Short mmCIF file of C-alpha atoms and ligand atoms in Angstrom, two decimals:
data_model
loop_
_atom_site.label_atom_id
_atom_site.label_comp_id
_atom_site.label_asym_id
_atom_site.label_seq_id
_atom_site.Cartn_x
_atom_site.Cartn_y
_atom_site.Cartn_z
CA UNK A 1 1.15 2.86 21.57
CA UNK A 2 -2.10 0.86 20.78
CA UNK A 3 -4.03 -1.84 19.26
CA UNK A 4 -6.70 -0.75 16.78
CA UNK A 5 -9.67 -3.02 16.34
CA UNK A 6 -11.97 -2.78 13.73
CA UNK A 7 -15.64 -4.61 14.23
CA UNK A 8 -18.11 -5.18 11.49
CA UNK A 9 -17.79 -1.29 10.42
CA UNK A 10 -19.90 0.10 7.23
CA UNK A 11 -20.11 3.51 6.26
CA UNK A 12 -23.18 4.82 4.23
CA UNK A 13 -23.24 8.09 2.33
CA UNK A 14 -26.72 8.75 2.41
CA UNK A 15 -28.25 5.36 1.48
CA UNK A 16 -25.48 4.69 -0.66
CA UNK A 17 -22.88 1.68 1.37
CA UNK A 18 -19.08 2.14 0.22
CA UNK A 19 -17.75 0.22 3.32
CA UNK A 20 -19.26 -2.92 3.79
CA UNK A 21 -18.91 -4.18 7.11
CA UNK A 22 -14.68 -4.65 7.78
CA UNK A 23 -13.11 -6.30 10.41
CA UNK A 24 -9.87 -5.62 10.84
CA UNK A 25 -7.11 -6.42 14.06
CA UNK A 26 -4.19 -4.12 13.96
CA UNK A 27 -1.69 -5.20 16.15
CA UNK A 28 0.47 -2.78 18.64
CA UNK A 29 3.10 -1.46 17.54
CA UNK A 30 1.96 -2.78 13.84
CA UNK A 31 2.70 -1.08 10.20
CA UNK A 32 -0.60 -1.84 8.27
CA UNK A 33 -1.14 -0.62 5.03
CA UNK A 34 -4.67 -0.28 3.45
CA UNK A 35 -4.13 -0.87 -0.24
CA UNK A 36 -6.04 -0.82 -2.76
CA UNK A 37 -7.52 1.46 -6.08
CA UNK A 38 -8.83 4.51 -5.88
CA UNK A 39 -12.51 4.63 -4.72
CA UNK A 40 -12.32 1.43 -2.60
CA UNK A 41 -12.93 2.95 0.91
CA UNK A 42 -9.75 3.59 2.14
CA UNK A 43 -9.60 7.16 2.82
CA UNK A 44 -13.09 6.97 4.40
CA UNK A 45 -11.81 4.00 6.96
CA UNK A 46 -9.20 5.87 7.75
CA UNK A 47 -11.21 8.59 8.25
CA UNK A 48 -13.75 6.56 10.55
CA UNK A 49 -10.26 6.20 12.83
CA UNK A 50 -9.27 9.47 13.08
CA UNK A 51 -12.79 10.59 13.58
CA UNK A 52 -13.28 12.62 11.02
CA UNK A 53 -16.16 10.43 9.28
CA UNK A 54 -18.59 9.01 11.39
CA UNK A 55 -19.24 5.31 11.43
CA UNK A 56 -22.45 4.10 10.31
CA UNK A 57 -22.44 0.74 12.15
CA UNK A 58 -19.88 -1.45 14.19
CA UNK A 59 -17.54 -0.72 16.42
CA UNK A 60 -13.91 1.06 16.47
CA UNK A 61 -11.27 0.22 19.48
CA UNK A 62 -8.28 2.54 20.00
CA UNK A 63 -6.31 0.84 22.95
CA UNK A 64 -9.28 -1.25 24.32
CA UNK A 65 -11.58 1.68 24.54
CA UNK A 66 -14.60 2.29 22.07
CA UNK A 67 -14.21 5.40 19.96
CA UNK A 68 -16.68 5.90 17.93
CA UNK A 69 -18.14 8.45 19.79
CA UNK A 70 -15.14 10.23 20.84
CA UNK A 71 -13.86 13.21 19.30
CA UNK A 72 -10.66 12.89 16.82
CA UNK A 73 -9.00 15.37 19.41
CA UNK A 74 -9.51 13.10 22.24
CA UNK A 75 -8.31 9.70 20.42
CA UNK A 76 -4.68 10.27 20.75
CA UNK A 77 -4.40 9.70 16.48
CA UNK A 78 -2.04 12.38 14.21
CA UNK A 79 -3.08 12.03 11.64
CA UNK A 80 -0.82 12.66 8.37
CA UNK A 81 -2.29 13.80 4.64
CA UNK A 82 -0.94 14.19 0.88
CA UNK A 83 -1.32 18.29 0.75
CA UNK A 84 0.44 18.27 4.20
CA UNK A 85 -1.92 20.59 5.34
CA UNK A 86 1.25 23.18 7.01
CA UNK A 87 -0.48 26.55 8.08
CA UNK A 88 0.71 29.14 5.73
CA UNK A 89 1.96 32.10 7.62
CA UNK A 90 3.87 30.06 10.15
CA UNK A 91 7.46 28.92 10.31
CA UNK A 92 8.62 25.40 10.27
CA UNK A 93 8.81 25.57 14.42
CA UNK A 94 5.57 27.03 15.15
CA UNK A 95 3.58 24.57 12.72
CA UNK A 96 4.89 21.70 14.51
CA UNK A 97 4.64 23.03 17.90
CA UNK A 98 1.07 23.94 17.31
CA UNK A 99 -0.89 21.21 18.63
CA UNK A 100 1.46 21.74 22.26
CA UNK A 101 0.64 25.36 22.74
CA UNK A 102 -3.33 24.62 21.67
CA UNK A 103 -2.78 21.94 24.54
CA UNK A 104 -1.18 24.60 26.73
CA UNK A 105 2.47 22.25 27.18
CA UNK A 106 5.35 24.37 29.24
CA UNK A 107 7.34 26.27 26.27
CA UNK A 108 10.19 24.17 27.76
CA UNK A 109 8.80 21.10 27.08
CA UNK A 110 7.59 22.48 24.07
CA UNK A 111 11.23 23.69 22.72
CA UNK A 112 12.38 19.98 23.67
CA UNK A 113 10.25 18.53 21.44
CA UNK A 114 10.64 20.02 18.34
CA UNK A 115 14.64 20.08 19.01
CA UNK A 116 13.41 16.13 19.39
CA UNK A 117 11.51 16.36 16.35
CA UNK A 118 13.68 18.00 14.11
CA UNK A 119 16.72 15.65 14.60
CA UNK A 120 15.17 12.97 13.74
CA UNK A 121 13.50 14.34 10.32
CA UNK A 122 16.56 16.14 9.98
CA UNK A 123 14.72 19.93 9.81
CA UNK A 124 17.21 21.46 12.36
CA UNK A 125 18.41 23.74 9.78
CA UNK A 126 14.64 24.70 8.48
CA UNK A 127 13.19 25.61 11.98
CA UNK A 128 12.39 29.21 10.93
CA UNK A 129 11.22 29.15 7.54
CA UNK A 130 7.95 29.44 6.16
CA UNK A 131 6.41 26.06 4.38
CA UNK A 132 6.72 27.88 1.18
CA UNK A 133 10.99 27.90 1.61
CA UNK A 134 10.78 24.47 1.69
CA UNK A 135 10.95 21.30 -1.22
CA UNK A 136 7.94 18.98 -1.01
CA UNK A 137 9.67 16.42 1.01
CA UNK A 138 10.89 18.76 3.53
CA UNK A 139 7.21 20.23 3.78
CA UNK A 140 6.19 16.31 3.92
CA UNK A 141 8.70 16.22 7.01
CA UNK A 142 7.36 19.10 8.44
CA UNK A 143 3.67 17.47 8.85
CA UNK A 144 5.29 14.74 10.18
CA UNK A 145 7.09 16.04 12.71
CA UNK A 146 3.90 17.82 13.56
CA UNK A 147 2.27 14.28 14.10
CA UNK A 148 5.53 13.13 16.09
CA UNK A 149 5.93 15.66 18.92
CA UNK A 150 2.22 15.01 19.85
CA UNK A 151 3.50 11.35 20.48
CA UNK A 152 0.16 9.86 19.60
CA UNK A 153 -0.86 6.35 20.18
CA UNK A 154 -1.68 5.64 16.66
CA UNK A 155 -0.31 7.30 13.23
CA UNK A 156 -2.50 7.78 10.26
CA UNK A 157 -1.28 8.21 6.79
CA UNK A 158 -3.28 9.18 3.96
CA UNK A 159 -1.14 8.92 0.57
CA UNK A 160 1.45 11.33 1.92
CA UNK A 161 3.79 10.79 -1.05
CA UNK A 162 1.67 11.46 -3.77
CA UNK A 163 2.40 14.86 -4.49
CA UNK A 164 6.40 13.80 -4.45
CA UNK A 165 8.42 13.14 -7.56
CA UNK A 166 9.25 9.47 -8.25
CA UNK A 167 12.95 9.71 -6.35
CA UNK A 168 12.01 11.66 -3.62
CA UNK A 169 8.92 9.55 -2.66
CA UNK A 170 11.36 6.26 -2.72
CA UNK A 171 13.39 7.94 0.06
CA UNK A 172 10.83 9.24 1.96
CA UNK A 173 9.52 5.63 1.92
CA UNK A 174 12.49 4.85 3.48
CA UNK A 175 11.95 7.39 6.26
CA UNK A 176 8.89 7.24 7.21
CA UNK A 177 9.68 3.33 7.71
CA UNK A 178 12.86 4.16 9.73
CA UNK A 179 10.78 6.46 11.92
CA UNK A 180 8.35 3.42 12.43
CA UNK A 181 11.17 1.29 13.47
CA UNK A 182 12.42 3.84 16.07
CA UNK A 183 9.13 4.90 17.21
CA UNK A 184 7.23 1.66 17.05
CA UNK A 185 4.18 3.48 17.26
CA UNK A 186 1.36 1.73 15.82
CA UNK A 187 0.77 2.81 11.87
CA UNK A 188 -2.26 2.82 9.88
CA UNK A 189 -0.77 3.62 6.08
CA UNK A 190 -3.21 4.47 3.14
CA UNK A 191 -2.20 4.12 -0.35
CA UNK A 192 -3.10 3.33 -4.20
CA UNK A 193 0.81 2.25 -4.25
CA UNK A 194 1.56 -1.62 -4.53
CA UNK A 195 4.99 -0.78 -4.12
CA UNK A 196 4.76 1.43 -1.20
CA UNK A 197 2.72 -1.30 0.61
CA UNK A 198 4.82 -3.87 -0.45
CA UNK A 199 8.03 -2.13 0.87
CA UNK A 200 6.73 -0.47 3.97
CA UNK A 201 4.22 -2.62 5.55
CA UNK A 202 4.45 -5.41 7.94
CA UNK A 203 0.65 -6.43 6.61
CA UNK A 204 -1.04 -5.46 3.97
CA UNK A 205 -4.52 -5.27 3.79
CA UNK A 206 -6.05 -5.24 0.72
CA UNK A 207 -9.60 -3.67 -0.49
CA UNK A 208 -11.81 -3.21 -3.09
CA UNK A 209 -15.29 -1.54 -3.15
CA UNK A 210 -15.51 -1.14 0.10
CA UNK A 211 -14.60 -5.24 1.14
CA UNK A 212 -11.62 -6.66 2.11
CA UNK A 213 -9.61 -8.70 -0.58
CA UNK A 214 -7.25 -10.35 1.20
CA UNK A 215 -4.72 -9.46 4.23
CA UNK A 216 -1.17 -10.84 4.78
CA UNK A 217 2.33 -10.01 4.85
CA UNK A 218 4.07 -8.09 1.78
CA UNK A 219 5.41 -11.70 0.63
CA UNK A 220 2.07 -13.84 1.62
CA UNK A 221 -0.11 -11.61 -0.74
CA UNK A 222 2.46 -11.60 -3.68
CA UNK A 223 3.13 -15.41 -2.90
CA UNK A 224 0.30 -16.42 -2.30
CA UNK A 225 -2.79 -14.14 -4.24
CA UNK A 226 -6.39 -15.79 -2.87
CA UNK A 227 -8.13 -14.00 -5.98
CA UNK A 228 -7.45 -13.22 -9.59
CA UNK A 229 -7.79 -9.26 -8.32
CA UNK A 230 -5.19 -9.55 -5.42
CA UNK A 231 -3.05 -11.49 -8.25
CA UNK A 232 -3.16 -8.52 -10.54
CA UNK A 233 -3.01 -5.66 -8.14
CA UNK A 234 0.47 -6.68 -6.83
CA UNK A 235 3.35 -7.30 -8.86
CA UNK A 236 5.17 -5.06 -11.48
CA UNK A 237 4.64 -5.92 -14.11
CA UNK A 238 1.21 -7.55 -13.09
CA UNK A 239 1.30 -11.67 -12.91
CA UNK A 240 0.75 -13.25 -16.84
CA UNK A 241 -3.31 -14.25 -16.18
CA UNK A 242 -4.22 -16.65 -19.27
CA UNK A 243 -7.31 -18.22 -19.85
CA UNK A 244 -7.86 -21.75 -20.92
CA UNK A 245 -8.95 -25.21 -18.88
CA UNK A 246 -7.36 -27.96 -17.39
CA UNK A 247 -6.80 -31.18 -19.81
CA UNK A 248 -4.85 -34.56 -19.44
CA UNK A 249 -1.51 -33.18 -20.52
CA UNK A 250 -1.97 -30.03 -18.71
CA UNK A 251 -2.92 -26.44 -19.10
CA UNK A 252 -4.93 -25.98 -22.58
CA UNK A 253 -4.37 -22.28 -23.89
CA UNK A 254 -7.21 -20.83 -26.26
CA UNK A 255 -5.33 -21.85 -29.02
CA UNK A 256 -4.64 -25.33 -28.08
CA UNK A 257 -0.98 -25.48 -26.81
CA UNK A 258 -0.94 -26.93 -23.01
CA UNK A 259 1.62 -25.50 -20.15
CA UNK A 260 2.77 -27.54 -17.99
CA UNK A 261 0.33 -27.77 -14.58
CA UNK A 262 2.06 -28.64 -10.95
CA UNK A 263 1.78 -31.92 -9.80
CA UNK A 264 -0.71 -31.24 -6.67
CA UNK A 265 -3.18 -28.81 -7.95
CA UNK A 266 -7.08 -28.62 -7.16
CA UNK A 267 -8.65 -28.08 -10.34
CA UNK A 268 -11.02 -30.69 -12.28
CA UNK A 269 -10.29 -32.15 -15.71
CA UNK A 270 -12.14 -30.06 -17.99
CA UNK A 271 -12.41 -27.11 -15.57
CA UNK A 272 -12.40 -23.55 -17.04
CA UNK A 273 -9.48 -21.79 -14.96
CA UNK A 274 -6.69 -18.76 -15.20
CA UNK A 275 -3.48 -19.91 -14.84
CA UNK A 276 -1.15 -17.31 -13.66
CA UNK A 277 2.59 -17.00 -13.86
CA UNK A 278 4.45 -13.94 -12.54
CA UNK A 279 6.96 -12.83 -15.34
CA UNK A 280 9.52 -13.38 -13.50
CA UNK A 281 9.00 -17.10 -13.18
CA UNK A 282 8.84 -17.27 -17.00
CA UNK A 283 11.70 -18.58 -18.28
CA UNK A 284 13.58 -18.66 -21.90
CA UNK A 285 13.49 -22.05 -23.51
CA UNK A 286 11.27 -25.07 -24.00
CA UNK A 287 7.59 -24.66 -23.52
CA UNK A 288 5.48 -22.96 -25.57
CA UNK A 289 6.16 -20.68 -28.66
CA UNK A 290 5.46 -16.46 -28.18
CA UNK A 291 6.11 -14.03 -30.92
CA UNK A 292 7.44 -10.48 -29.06
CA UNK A 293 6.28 -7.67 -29.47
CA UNK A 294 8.65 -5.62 -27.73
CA UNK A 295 11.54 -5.38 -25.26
CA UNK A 296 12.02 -2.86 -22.50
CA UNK A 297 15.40 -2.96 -21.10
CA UNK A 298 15.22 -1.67 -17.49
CA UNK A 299 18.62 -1.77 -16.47
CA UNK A 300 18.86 -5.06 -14.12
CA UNK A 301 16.51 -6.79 -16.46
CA UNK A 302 14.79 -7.07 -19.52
CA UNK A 303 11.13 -6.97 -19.72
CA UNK A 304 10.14 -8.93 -22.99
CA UNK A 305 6.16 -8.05 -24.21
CA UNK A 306 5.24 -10.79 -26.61
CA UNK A 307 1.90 -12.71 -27.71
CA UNK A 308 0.97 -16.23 -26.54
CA UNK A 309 -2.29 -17.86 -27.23
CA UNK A 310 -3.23 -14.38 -29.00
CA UNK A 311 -2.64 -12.84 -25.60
CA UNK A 312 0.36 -10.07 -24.47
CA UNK A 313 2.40 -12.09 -21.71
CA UNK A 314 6.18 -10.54 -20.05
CA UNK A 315 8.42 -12.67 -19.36
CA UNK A 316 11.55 -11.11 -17.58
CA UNK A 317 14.91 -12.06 -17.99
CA UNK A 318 18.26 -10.48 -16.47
CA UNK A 319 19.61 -12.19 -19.89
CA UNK A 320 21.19 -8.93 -22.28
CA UNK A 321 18.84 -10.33 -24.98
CA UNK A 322 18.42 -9.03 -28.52
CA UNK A 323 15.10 -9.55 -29.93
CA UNK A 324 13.20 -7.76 -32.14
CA UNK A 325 9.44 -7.75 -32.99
CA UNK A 326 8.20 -10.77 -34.05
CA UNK A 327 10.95 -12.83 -33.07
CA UNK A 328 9.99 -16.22 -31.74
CA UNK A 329 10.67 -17.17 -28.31
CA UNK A 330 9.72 -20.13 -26.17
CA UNK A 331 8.95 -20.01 -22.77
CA UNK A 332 8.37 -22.28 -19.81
CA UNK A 333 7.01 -21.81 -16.29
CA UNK A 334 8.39 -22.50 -12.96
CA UNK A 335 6.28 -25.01 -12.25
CA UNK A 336 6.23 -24.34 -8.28
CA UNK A 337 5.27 -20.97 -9.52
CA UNK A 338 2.57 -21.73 -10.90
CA UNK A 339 -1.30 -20.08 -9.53
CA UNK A 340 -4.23 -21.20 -10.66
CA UNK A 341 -7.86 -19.89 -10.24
CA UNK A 342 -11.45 -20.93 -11.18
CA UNK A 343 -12.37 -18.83 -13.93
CA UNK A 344 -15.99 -18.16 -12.83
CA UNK A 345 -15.17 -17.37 -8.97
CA UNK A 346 -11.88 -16.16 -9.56
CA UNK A 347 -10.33 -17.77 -6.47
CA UNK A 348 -7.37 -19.58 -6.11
CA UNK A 349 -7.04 -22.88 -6.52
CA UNK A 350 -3.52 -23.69 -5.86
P1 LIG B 1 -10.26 5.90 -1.63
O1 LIG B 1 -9.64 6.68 -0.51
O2 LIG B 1 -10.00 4.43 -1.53
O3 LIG B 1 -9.90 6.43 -2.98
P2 LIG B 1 -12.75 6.94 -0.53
O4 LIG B 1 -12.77 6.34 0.82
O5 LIG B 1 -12.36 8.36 -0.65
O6 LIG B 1 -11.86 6.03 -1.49
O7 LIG B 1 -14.18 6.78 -1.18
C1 LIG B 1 -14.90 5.56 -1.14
C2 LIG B 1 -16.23 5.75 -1.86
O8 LIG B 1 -17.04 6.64 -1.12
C3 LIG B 1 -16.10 6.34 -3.24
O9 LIG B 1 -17.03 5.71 -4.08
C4 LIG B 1 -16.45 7.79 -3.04
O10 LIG B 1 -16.99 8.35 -4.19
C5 LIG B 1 -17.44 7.74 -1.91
N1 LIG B 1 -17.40 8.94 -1.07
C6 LIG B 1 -16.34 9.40 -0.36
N2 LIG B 1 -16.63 10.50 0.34
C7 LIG B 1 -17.94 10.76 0.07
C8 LIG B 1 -18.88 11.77 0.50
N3 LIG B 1 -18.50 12.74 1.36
N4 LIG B 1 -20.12 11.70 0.01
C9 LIG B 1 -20.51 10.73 -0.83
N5 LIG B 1 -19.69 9.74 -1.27
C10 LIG B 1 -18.43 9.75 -0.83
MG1 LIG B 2 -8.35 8.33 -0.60
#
């Protein structure tokens, strides 16, 4: 196991810069996830890790030892990606034995490992079939156990439940966590995901074009958002953002009705901000007035879709409401829910 230590790094394609100088400290024995949309740099930091990009500046540390110019072979990385990257014409065994032999391990050492390997991803029955007998998880365990037997001191993930149907990437979030929690081997996770970071990491780092956001546990980023884009990006449906500015009986909407603001908040009277409210800390009654637009039951809950201040807001309820479109409803916030951010900057203010 090892630390990984990222130090000012930037990346330039040619003279374009997509990675802007990060610094990063990821812990031993750590589950970091890198999360953020597509096109924000996280493939190609990961990539700077495993060696497969160079770095254009700064420095990388695997275990206290400066990497950048060692090769990806010598790092002691597996790295894992979304198209699982199997070899074709080999069975289930021989793929994940294949870095060993290239190494030249004893074949009993060898035959240990996988046995090793394949009880823990549960592939014992699947040892001699080709990648193309197997489902996409099973394929997905296959390229893990491939990472696993090499015992690496770092594991990198690149999306590797993409290509999975909605069930089957749920449980293989599951897995790949459970694996972390046996193995304890230090985790660098990519994804576009929110959900996948939120349930898998134990810090979430969060970037966009090329910066980091914001970095924190699963609950300090979704409690506690330092930007309007952090306070977006996370959440399900995505935090109620509404526009308006502070007055003396609170929170003035665009059309004139006020929220309630928290006692101890930052903002100046008069002050354009964006007061946020996650739907779930909505809640039926008092408040001000919304006219819905529509209701999605879910199951658990129901997510309502309905216009305030000539803006869509959700408010969710575990309430078996009946509502139908245009119905009015009034809402109030929690008021220790409330966020609030400066409307030019876009950073928190509460
Ligand atoms: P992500 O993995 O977050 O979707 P990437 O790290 O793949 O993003 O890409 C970051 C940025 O770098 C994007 O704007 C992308 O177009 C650009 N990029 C990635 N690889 C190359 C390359 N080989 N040449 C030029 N630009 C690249
Ligand atoms: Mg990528």
């Amino acid at each position: 196991m090892a630390s990984v230590t990222i130090k000012n790094v930037r990346k330039n394609y040619g003279t374009l810069e997509v990675v802007h100088g990060i610094d990063l400290a990821i812990e031993d024995g750590a589950f970091v996830v890198l999360l953020g949309p597509s096109g924000c740099g996280k493939s190609t930091l990961l990539r700077m890790i495993a060696g497969l990009e160079t770095v254009t500046s700064g420095d990388i540390d695997i275990a206290g030892r400066r990497v950048n110019d060692v090769h990806p072979k010598d790092r002691n990385i597996a790295m894992v990606f979304q198209n699982y990257a199997l070899y074709a014409h080999m069975k289930v065994r021989d793929n994940m034995s294949f870095s060993l032999r290239l190494a030249k391990r004893p074949q009993a050492e060898i035959d240990e490992k996988v046995q090793w390997a394949a009880k823990i991803l549960n592939l014992q029955p699947y040892l001699d079939r080709y990648p193309r007998e197997l489902s996409g998880g099973q394929r997905q365990r296959v390229a893990m156990g491939r990472a696993i037997v090499r015992n690496p001191a770092v594991f990198l993930f690149d999306e590797p439940l993409s290509n999975l149907d909605a069930k089957l990437r749920v449980q293989m979030r599951t897995e790949i966590k459970e694996l972390h929690e046996r193995l304890k081997t230090t985790t660098v996770y990519v994804t576009h995901d929110q959900i996948e970071a939120m349930t898998m990491a134990d810090r979430i780092v969060i970037l966009r074009d090329g910066n980091i956001e914001q970095q924190g546990t699963p609950l300090e980023v979704y409690d506690k958002p330092a930007n309007l884009f952090v306070a977006e990006f996370i959440g399900s449906p995505s935090m109620n953002l509404l526009p308006g500015e502070v007055a003396a009986g609170g929170f003035r909407l665009a059309d004139g009705a006020l929220l309630p603001l928290p006692a101890a908040h930052r903002a100046r009277p008069g002050q354009k901000v964006v007061y946020g409210i996650r739907p779930e800390h909505l809640v039926l009654g008092g408040g001000a007035r919304a006219s819905v637009n529509v209701v999605e039951p879910t199951g658990p809950e129901m997510h309502i879709y309905a216009e305030l201040a000539g803006q869509e807001i959700c408010v969710i309820t575990q309430e078996r409401v009946a509502l139908s479109r245009g119905a009015a409803i009034d809402v109030s916030p929690r008021l220790d829910r409330v966020h609030l951010f400066d409307a030019e900057s876009g950073k928190a203010l509460v």
